[in-house]
PDB file of C-alpha atoms and ligand atoms in Angstrom:
ATOM      1  CA  MET P   1     119.431  87.605 156.177  1.00  0.00           C
ATOM      2  CA  LEU P   2     119.754  86.265 152.910  1.00  0.00           C
ATOM      3  CA  ALA P   3     115.854  86.605 152.203  1.00  0.00           C
ATOM      4  CA  PRO P   4     116.636  89.971 151.729  1.00  0.00           C
ATOM      5  CA  VAL P   5     119.803  89.864 148.960  1.00  0.00           C
ATOM      6  CA  VAL P   6     117.845  86.604 147.449  1.00  0.00           C
ATOM      7  CA  ALA P   7     114.827  88.740 146.665  1.00  0.00           C
ATOM      8  CA  LEU P   8     116.443  91.735 145.327  1.00  0.00           C
ATOM      9  CA  LEU P   9     118.802  89.411 143.277  1.00  0.00           C
ATOM     10  CA  ALA P  10     115.939  87.462 141.661  1.00  0.00           C
ATOM     11  CA  LEU P  11     114.226  90.951 141.025  1.00  0.00           C
ATOM     12  CA  ALA P  12     117.171  92.210 139.376  1.00  0.00           C
ATOM     13  CA  SER P  13     117.507  89.062 137.090  1.00  0.00           C
ATOM     14  CA  GLN P  14     113.679  89.121 136.153  1.00  0.00           C
ATOM     15  CA  ALA P  15     114.515  92.907 134.900  1.00  0.00           C
ATOM     16  CA  LEU P  16     117.078  91.704 133.133  1.00  0.00           C
ATOM     17  CA  ALA P  17     115.679  88.586 132.115  1.00  0.00           C
ATOM     18  CA  HIS P  18     112.941  89.792 129.114  1.00  0.00           C
ATOM     19  CA  TYR P  19     112.860  92.517 126.160  1.00  0.00           C
ATOM     20  CA  THR P  20     110.214  94.260 124.439  1.00  0.00           C
ATOM     21  CA  PHE P  21     109.730  95.721 121.125  1.00  0.00           C
ATOM     22  CA  PRO P  22     108.502  99.277 121.453  1.00  0.00           C
ATOM     23  CA  ASP P  23     110.133 101.355 118.607  1.00  0.00           C
ATOM     24  CA  LEU P  24     109.904 101.593 114.763  1.00  0.00           C
ATOM     25  CA  VAL P  25     112.519 102.764 112.624  1.00  0.00           C
ATOM     26  CA  VAL P  26     111.506 104.859 110.213  1.00  0.00           C
ATOM     27  CA  GLY P  27     113.550 106.991 107.014  1.00  0.00           C
ATOM     28  CA  GLY P  28     116.213 106.322 110.531  1.00  0.00           C
ATOM     29  CA  ALA P  29     114.428 108.005 112.981  1.00  0.00           C
ATOM     30  CA  LYS P  30     113.830 106.024 116.116  1.00  0.00           C
ATOM     31  CA  SER P  31     110.134 106.543 117.672  1.00  0.00           C
ATOM     32  CA  ALA P  32     109.404 107.174 121.218  1.00  0.00           C
ATOM     33  CA  ASP P  33     108.332 103.975 122.705  1.00  0.00           C
ATOM     34  CA  TRP P  34     104.786 102.590 122.092  1.00  0.00           C
ATOM     35  CA  VAL P  35     103.695 105.693 119.846  1.00  0.00           C
ATOM     36  CA  ASN P  36     103.978 103.399 116.233  1.00  0.00           C
ATOM     37  CA  ILE P  37     103.488 100.595 117.910  1.00  0.00           C
ATOM     38  CA  ARG P  38     100.990  98.891 119.952  1.00  0.00           C
ATOM     39  CA  ARG P  39     101.650  98.653 123.694  1.00  0.00           C
ATOM     40  CA  THR P  40     101.692  95.171 124.706  1.00  0.00           C
ATOM     41  CA  ASN P  41     100.371  93.721 128.158  1.00  0.00           C
ATOM     42  CA  ASN P  42     104.129  92.795 129.067  1.00  0.00           C
ATOM     43  CA  TYR P  43     105.269  96.458 128.581  1.00  0.00           C
ATOM     44  CA  ASN P  44     106.558  96.428 132.763  1.00  0.00           C
ATOM     45  CA  THR P  45     107.147  92.842 132.951  1.00  0.00           C
ATOM     46  CA  GLN P  46     108.330  92.134 129.607  1.00  0.00           C
ATOM     47  CA  ALA P  47     107.450  88.632 129.974  1.00  0.00           C
ATOM     48  CA  PRO P  48     107.175  86.491 127.095  1.00  0.00           C
ATOM     49  CA  VAL P  49     104.028  84.792 125.428  1.00  0.00           C
ATOM     50  CA  THR P  50     105.075  80.797 125.504  1.00  0.00           C
ATOM     51  CA  ASP P  51     100.842  79.963 124.111  1.00  0.00           C
ATOM     52  CA  VAL P  52     101.059  79.933 120.030  1.00  0.00           C
ATOM     53  CA  LYS P  53      97.575  79.323 120.392  1.00  0.00           C
ATOM     54  CA  SER P  54      96.358  82.050 122.625  1.00  0.00           C
ATOM     55  CA  ALA P  55      94.469  85.358 121.307  1.00  0.00           C
ATOM     56  CA  ASP P  56      97.821  87.424 122.167  1.00  0.00           C
ATOM     57  CA  PHE P  57      99.829  85.295 120.478  1.00  0.00           C
ATOM     58  CA  ARG P  58      98.706  87.765 117.180  1.00  0.00           C
ATOM     59  CA  CYS P  59      99.979  91.415 118.997  1.00  0.00           C
ATOM     60  CA  TYR P  60     100.035  90.749 122.730  1.00  0.00           C
ATOM     61  CA  THR P  61      97.338  93.558 123.761  1.00  0.00           C
ATOM     62  CA  SER P  62      94.458  91.723 125.655  1.00  0.00           C
ATOM     63  CA  GLU P  63      95.083  93.877 128.847  1.00  0.00           C
ATOM     64  CA  THR P  64      96.259  96.974 127.159  1.00  0.00           C
ATOM     65  CA  GLN P  65      93.708  96.877 124.779  1.00  0.00           C
ATOM     66  CA  ALA P  66      96.310  99.262 122.531  1.00  0.00           C
ATOM     67  CA  THR P  67      96.114 100.843 119.143  1.00  0.00           C
ATOM     68  CA  ALA P  68      99.172 103.539 117.768  1.00  0.00           C
ATOM     69  CA  THR P  69      99.523 106.364 115.459  1.00  0.00           C
ATOM     70  CA  THR P  70     100.040 104.768 111.707  1.00  0.00           C
ATOM     71  CA  ALA P  71     103.572 105.930 110.474  1.00  0.00           C
ATOM     72  CA  THR P  72     103.886 106.270 107.087  1.00  0.00           C
ATOM     73  CA  VAL P  73     106.367 104.328 105.279  1.00  0.00           C
ATOM     74  CA  ALA P  74     107.588 103.952 101.696  1.00  0.00           C
ATOM     75  CA  ALA P  75     107.243 100.834  99.954  1.00  0.00           C
ATOM     76  CA  GLY P  76     111.275  99.824  99.331  1.00  0.00           C
ATOM     77  CA  SER P  77     112.579 101.967 101.811  1.00  0.00           C
ATOM     78  CA  GLN P  78     113.884 100.441 104.958  1.00  0.00           C
ATOM     79  CA  LEU P  79     111.826 100.064 107.926  1.00  0.00           C
ATOM     80  CA  GLY P  80     113.219  99.310 111.623  1.00  0.00           C
ATOM     81  CA  ILE P  81     111.896  97.405 115.204  1.00  0.00           C
ATOM     82  CA  TRP P  82     113.624  98.026 117.923  1.00  0.00           C
ATOM     83  CA  ALA P  83     113.620  96.356 121.733  1.00  0.00           C
ATOM     84  CA  ASP P  84     114.450  98.231 125.161  1.00  0.00           C
ATOM     85  CA  GLN P  85     117.341  96.295 125.408  1.00  0.00           C
ATOM     86  CA  ALA P  86     119.746  93.851 123.747  1.00  0.00           C
ATOM     87  CA  VAL P  87     117.865  90.695 122.661  1.00  0.00           C
ATOM     88  CA  TYR P  88     120.207  88.620 124.099  1.00  0.00           C
ATOM     89  CA  HIS P  89     117.884  85.170 124.345  1.00  0.00           C
ATOM     90  CA  PRO P  90     119.525  82.695 121.470  1.00  0.00           C
ATOM     91  CA  GLY P  91     117.084  82.532 118.929  1.00  0.00           C
ATOM     92  CA  VAL P  92     115.289  83.699 115.550  1.00  0.00           C
ATOM     93  CA  VAL P  93     113.089  86.314 114.396  1.00  0.00           C
ATOM     94  CA  ASN P  94     110.494  86.409 111.663  1.00  0.00           C
ATOM     95  CA  VAL P  95     108.662  89.479 110.555  1.00  0.00           C
ATOM     96  CA  TYR P  96     104.901  89.588 109.253  1.00  0.00           C
ATOM     97  CA  MET P  97     102.639  91.823 107.702  1.00  0.00           C
ATOM     98  CA  ALA P  98      98.891  92.084 107.273  1.00  0.00           C
ATOM     99  CA  LYS P  99      96.609  94.595 104.884  1.00  0.00           C
ATOM    100  CA  ALA P 100      93.790  96.235 106.809  1.00  0.00           C
ATOM    101  CA  PRO P 101      90.421  96.000 104.728  1.00  0.00           C
ATOM    102  CA  SER P 102      90.210  98.548 102.309  1.00  0.00           C
ATOM    103  CA  GLY P 103      87.834 101.250 103.983  1.00  0.00           C
ATOM    104  CA  THR P 104      89.001 100.162 107.178  1.00  0.00           C
ATOM    105  CA  ASP P 105      91.923 102.147 108.954  1.00  0.00           C
ATOM    106  CA  VAL P 106      94.587  99.731 110.544  1.00  0.00           C
ATOM    107  CA  ALA P 107      94.430 101.414 114.053  1.00  0.00           C
ATOM    108  CA  SER P 108      90.613  99.727 114.303  1.00  0.00           C
ATOM    109  CA  TRP P 109      91.558  96.594 113.149  1.00  0.00           C
ATOM    110  CA  ASP P 110      92.388  93.427 114.917  1.00  0.00           C
ATOM    111  CA  GLY P 111      94.394  91.624 112.436  1.00  0.00           C
ATOM    112  CA  SER P 112      92.037  88.196 112.419  1.00  0.00           C
ATOM    113  CA  GLY P 113      92.195  86.189 109.380  1.00  0.00           C
ATOM    114  CA  ASN P 114      93.937  83.945 106.973  1.00  0.00           C
ATOM    115  CA  VAL P 115      96.350  87.617 106.270  1.00  0.00           C
ATOM    116  CA  TRP P 116      99.179  87.545 107.443  1.00  0.00           C
ATOM    117  CA  PHE P 117     102.445  86.987 105.341  1.00  0.00           C
ATOM    118  CA  LYS P 118     106.289  86.731 106.091  1.00  0.00           C
ATOM    119  CA  VAL P 119     108.404  89.811 104.976  1.00  0.00           C
ATOM    120  CA  TYR P 120     111.851  89.108 106.515  1.00  0.00           C
ATOM    121  CA  GLN P 121     113.138  86.197 108.656  1.00  0.00           C
ATOM    122  CA  ILE P 122     116.687  85.796 110.626  1.00  0.00           C
ATOM    123  CA  SER P 123     117.424  81.866 111.036  1.00  0.00           C
ATOM    124  CA  ALA P 124     120.021  79.897 112.931  1.00  0.00           C
ATOM    125  CA  VAL P 125     123.266  79.188 111.367  1.00  0.00           C
ATOM    126  CA  THR P 126     124.239  75.400 111.186  1.00  0.00           C
ATOM    127  CA  ASP P 127     127.318  73.230 109.839  1.00  0.00           C
ATOM    128  CA  GLY P 128     125.582  69.521 110.319  1.00  0.00           C
ATOM    129  CA  GLY P 129     126.368  69.546 114.375  1.00  0.00           C
ATOM    130  CA  LYS P 130     129.801  70.950 114.855  1.00  0.00           C
ATOM    131  CA  THR P 131     128.411  74.140 116.147  1.00  0.00           C
ATOM    132  CA  ILE P 132     124.784  76.588 115.955  1.00  0.00           C
ATOM    133  CA  SER P 133     125.022  80.405 116.070  1.00  0.00           C
ATOM    134  CA  TRP P 134     122.369  82.792 115.838  1.00  0.00           C
ATOM    135  CA  PRO P 135     122.741  85.986 114.195  1.00  0.00           C
ATOM    136  CA  ALA P 136     119.251  87.413 115.404  1.00  0.00           C
ATOM    137  CA  GLN P 137     121.180  87.526 119.421  1.00  0.00           C
ATOM    138  CA  ASN P 138     122.184  90.290 120.841  1.00  0.00           C
ATOM    139  CA  GLN P 139     121.090  92.875 118.102  1.00  0.00           C
ATOM    140  CA  ALA P 140     119.184  96.418 119.299  1.00  0.00           C
ATOM    141  CA  GLY P 141     117.045  95.685 116.853  1.00  0.00           C
ATOM    142  CA  TYR P 142     116.065  94.420 113.197  1.00  0.00           C
ATOM    143  CA  THR P 143     116.180  96.447 110.071  1.00  0.00           C
ATOM    144  CA  PHE P 144     114.236  94.531 106.910  1.00  0.00           C
ATOM    145  CA  THR P 145     113.376  96.583 103.529  1.00  0.00           C
ATOM    146  CA  VAL P 146     109.290  96.624 102.888  1.00  0.00           C
ATOM    147  CA  PRO P 147     108.862  95.018  99.727  1.00  0.00           C
ATOM    148  CA  LYS P 148     108.881  97.134  96.900  1.00  0.00           C
ATOM    149  CA  ASN P 149     105.817  95.872  95.049  1.00  0.00           C
ATOM    150  CA  LEU P 150     103.750  95.417  98.304  1.00  0.00           C
ATOM    151  CA  PRO P 151     100.072  97.639  97.402  1.00  0.00           C
ATOM    152  CA  SER P 152      99.910 100.869  99.017  1.00  0.00           C
ATOM    153  CA  GLY P 153      98.080 100.925 101.989  1.00  0.00           C
ATOM    154  CA  GLN P 154      97.705 100.646 106.073  1.00  0.00           C
ATOM    155  CA  TYR P 155      98.960  97.325 107.342  1.00  0.00           C
ATOM    156  CA  LEU P 156      99.899  95.907 110.660  1.00  0.00           C
ATOM    157  CA  VAL P 157     103.744  95.192 111.032  1.00  0.00           C
ATOM    158  CA  ARG P 158     104.028  92.185 113.590  1.00  0.00           C
ATOM    159  CA  ILE P 159     107.727  90.795 114.946  1.00  0.00           C
ATOM    160  CA  GLU P 160     108.074  87.495 116.992  1.00  0.00           C
ATOM    161  CA  GLN P 161     111.775  86.984 118.499  1.00  0.00           C
ATOM    162  CA  ILE P 162     111.820  83.375 119.491  1.00  0.00           C
ATOM    163  CA  ALA P 163     113.863  82.718 122.351  1.00  0.00           C
ATOM    164  CA  LEU P 164     115.250  78.937 122.308  1.00  0.00           C
ATOM    165  CA  HIS P 165     117.104  79.239 125.351  1.00  0.00           C
ATOM    166  CA  VAL P 166     114.477  76.319 126.823  1.00  0.00           C
ATOM    167  CA  ALA P 167     112.437  75.514 123.975  1.00  0.00           C
ATOM    168  CA  GLN P 168     113.459  71.797 124.602  1.00  0.00           C
ATOM    169  CA  THR P 169     109.778  70.598 126.503  1.00  0.00           C
ATOM    170  CA  PHE P 170     106.889  71.702 124.566  1.00  0.00           C
ATOM    171  CA  GLY P 171     106.034  75.357 125.177  1.00  0.00           C
ATOM    172  CA  GLY P 172     109.273  75.950 126.397  1.00  0.00           C
ATOM    173  CA  ALA P 173     110.089  78.682 123.358  1.00  0.00           C
ATOM    174  CA  GLN P 174     109.216  82.059 124.417  1.00  0.00           C
ATOM    175  CA  PHE P 175     107.885  84.517 121.982  1.00  0.00           C
ATOM    176  CA  TYR P 176     108.348  88.493 122.170  1.00  0.00           C
ATOM    177  CA  ILE P 177     105.765  89.975 120.327  1.00  0.00           C
ATOM    178  CA  SER P 178     105.132  93.608 118.939  1.00  0.00           C
ATOM    179  CA  CYS P 179     102.712  94.879 116.380  1.00  0.00           C
ATOM    180  CA  GLY P 180     103.443  98.320 114.516  1.00  0.00           C
ATOM    181  CA  GLN P 181     100.805 100.231 112.604  1.00  0.00           C
ATOM    182  CA  ILE P 182     102.167 101.608 109.296  1.00  0.00           C
ATOM    183  CA  ASN P 183     100.719 102.936 105.673  1.00  0.00           C
ATOM    184  CA  VAL P 184     102.643 102.135 102.808  1.00  0.00           C
ATOM    185  CA  THR P 185     102.883 104.712  99.825  1.00  0.00           C
ATOM    186  CA  GLY P 186     104.267 104.275  96.722  1.00  0.00           C
ATOM    187  CA  GLY P 187     103.963 100.527  96.204  1.00  0.00           C
ATOM    188  CA  GLY P 188     103.209  98.282  93.501  1.00  0.00           C
ATOM    189  CA  SER P 189     100.892  95.715  92.255  1.00  0.00           C
ATOM    190  CA  GLY P 190     102.576  92.557  94.140  1.00  0.00           C
ATOM    191  CA  THR P 191     100.031  89.596  96.062  1.00  0.00           C
ATOM    192  CA  PRO P 192     101.701  88.712  99.042  1.00  0.00           C
ATOM    193  CA  GLY P 193     101.703  85.141 100.661  1.00  0.00           C
ATOM    194  CA  PRO P 194     101.336  82.708 101.372  1.00  0.00           C
ATOM    195  CA  LEU P 195      99.011  84.048 103.956  1.00  0.00           C
ATOM    196  CA  VAL P 196      98.591  82.502 107.629  1.00  0.00           C
ATOM    197  CA  ALA P 197      96.132  83.244 110.379  1.00  0.00           C
ATOM    198  CA  ILE P 198      97.878  84.447 113.602  1.00  0.00           C
ATOM    199  CA  PRO P 199      97.447  82.507 115.728  1.00  0.00           C
ATOM    200  CA  GLY P 200      96.983  79.325 113.758  1.00  0.00           C
ATOM    201  CA  VAL P 201     100.550  79.431 112.277  1.00  0.00           C
ATOM    202  CA  TYR P 202     102.239  77.547 114.300  1.00  0.00           C
ATOM    203  CA  THR P 203     101.200  74.288 116.804  1.00  0.00           C
ATOM    204  CA  GLY P 204     104.234  74.524 119.293  1.00  0.00           C
ATOM    205  CA  ASN P 205     105.546  71.417 118.057  1.00  0.00           C
ATOM    206  CA  GLU P 206     107.661  72.636 114.743  1.00  0.00           C
ATOM    207  CA  PRO P 207     111.179  71.325 114.850  1.00  0.00           C
ATOM    208  CA  GLY P 208     112.498  74.915 115.196  1.00  0.00           C
ATOM    209  CA  ILE P 209     110.078  75.944 117.883  1.00  0.00           C
ATOM    210  CA  LEU P 210     110.276  72.031 119.934  1.00  0.00           C
ATOM    211  CA  ILE P 211     114.276  72.128 120.245  1.00  0.00           C
ATOM    212  CA  ASN P 212     116.862  71.212 122.771  1.00  0.00           C
ATOM    213  CA  ILE P 213     119.072  73.987 120.582  1.00  0.00           C
ATOM    214  CA  ASN P 214     122.067  72.664 123.564  1.00  0.00           C
ATOM    215  CA  TYR P 215     122.677  69.089 123.232  1.00  0.00           C
ATOM    216  CA  PRO P 216     123.380  67.311 121.104  1.00  0.00           C
ATOM    217  CA  ILE P 217     123.686  70.524 118.616  1.00  0.00           C
ATOM    218  CA  PRO P 218     120.885  70.440 116.294  1.00  0.00           C
ATOM    219  CA  ALA P 219     122.639  69.590 112.653  1.00  0.00           C
ATOM    220  CA  ASN P 220     119.996  71.579 110.641  1.00  0.00           C
ATOM    221  CA  TYR P 221     117.591  74.527 111.693  1.00  0.00           C
ATOM    222  CA  THR P 222     114.038  74.698 110.176  1.00  0.00           C
ATOM    223  CA  GLN P 223     112.756  78.578 110.422  1.00  0.00           C
ATOM    224  CA  PRO P 224     108.820  78.164 111.457  1.00  0.00           C
ATOM    225  CA  GLY P 225     106.245  80.048 109.501  1.00  0.00           C
ATOM    226  CA  PRO P 226     105.802  80.116 105.896  1.00  0.00           C
ATOM    227  CA  ALA P 227     108.417  81.354 103.425  1.00  0.00           C
ATOM    228  CA  VAL P 228     109.485  85.179 103.149  1.00  0.00           C
ATOM    229  CA  TRP P 229     107.465  87.263 100.503  1.00  0.00           C
ATOM    230  CA  SER P 230     110.271  89.382  99.066  1.00  0.00           C
ATOM    231  CA  GLY P 231     107.806  91.109  96.258  1.00  0.00           C
TER     232      GLY P 231
HETATM  233  C1  LIG I   1      98.710 106.869 103.691  1.00  0.00           C
HETATM  234  O1  LIG I   1      98.968 107.524 103.071  1.00  0.00           O
HETATM  235  C2  LIG I   1      98.296 108.063 101.422  1.00  0.00           C
HETATM  236  C3  LIG I   1      99.263 108.434 100.367  1.00  0.00           C
HETATM  237  O2  LIG I   1      99.993 109.645 100.962  1.00  0.00           O
HETATM  238  C4  LIG I   1      97.302 109.278 102.464  1.00  0.00           C
HETATM  239  O3  LIG I   1      96.515 109.455 101.595  1.00  0.00           O
HETATM  240  C5  LIG I   1      96.378 108.321 103.352  1.00  0.00           C
HETATM  241  O4  LIG I   1      95.649 109.695 103.981  1.00  0.00           O
HETATM  242  C6  LIG I   1      97.320 107.947 104.241  1.00  0.00           C
HETATM  243  N1  LIG I   1      96.620 107.417 105.803  1.00  0.00           N
HETATM  244  C7  LIG I   1      97.130 107.298 106.713  1.00  0.00           C
HETATM  245  C8  LIG I   1      96.248 106.418 107.908  1.00  0.00           C
HETATM  246  O5  LIG I   1      97.877 107.681 106.883  1.00  0.00           O
HETATM  247  C1  LIG I   2     116.621  68.658 110.169  1.00  0.00           C
HETATM  248  O1  LIG I   2     116.122  67.737 109.222  1.00  0.00           O
HETATM  249  C2  LIG I   2     115.635  67.335 108.845  1.00  0.00           C
HETATM  250  C3  LIG I   2     115.171  66.235 108.015  1.00  0.00           C
HETATM  251  O2  LIG I   2     114.573  67.325 106.976  1.00  0.00           O
HETATM  252  C4  LIG I   2     114.389  67.085 110.302  1.00  0.00           C
HETATM  253  O3  LIG I   2     113.371  65.886 110.206  1.00  0.00           O
HETATM  254  C5  LIG I   2     114.217  67.573 111.312  1.00  0.00           C
HETATM  255  O4  LIG I   2     113.230  68.272 111.568  1.00  0.00           O
HETATM  256  C6  LIG I   2     115.534  69.214 111.159  1.00  0.00           C
HETATM  257  N1  LIG I   2     115.930  69.946 112.111  1.00  0.00           N
HETATM  258  C7  LIG I   2     115.426  70.947 112.759  1.00  0.00           C
HETATM  259  C8  LIG I   2     115.716  71.263 114.215  1.00  0.00           C
HETATM  260  O5  LIG I   2     115.265  71.691 111.893  1.00  0.00           O
HETATM  261 CU1  LIG I   3     113.806  85.981 129.069  1.00  0.00          CU
END
């Protein structure tokens, strides 16, 4: 008679197991779920992407084929990307953006090509091997500044939280991904870069992706991806 209990526990731990990023926070106001962010395949399962070469590594919408309502965001202002529950896996965060080609509505753009640059990251804190800590852990979401010199126009904004609790084997790192659509106004004349393709930016063998975070405690941590462009 243990079976139903075990099944229930399994369900409960599955429900607890993961998270999604369904909300943008613009001007301090949080959107409803999946309004400004393209609904991801995992909106029910919350399951992560683990194949960094898969098409779903970009926006995770192969099944939903979702687009979103584009939010207006002033350059230089704060933009938040919020999760459906606390991001409790230890790991790091990267936020990338990509500008839709001129004349193309971002709602009908897939973000292909060498077009993505990093605007924000939260890494690990190390001290030579005594301890390692994860400032991105146990957060409800993340807020960053849209670079002041970013040219005005329509962009995809993509978050990835890289959960590293079982990342000691290849493909073990879990990527929690979402793409929002924003229309940047009042921007500048900066040239964002370095530009990367997504997928393409990672192989899965990076020291910050294929890593045992538990033992021995890493003495240092290398954030995956290009440098942040801050404008
Ligand atoms: C983006 O903002 C510009 C400037 O306010 C506006 O002209 C344009 O219609 C907006 N586009 C979208 C898709 O919101
Ligand atoms: C720590 O630094 C060394 C030397 O630069 C490097 O080889 C190693 O990959 C780094 N470890 C991590 C986890 O980033
Ligand atoms: Cu999980």
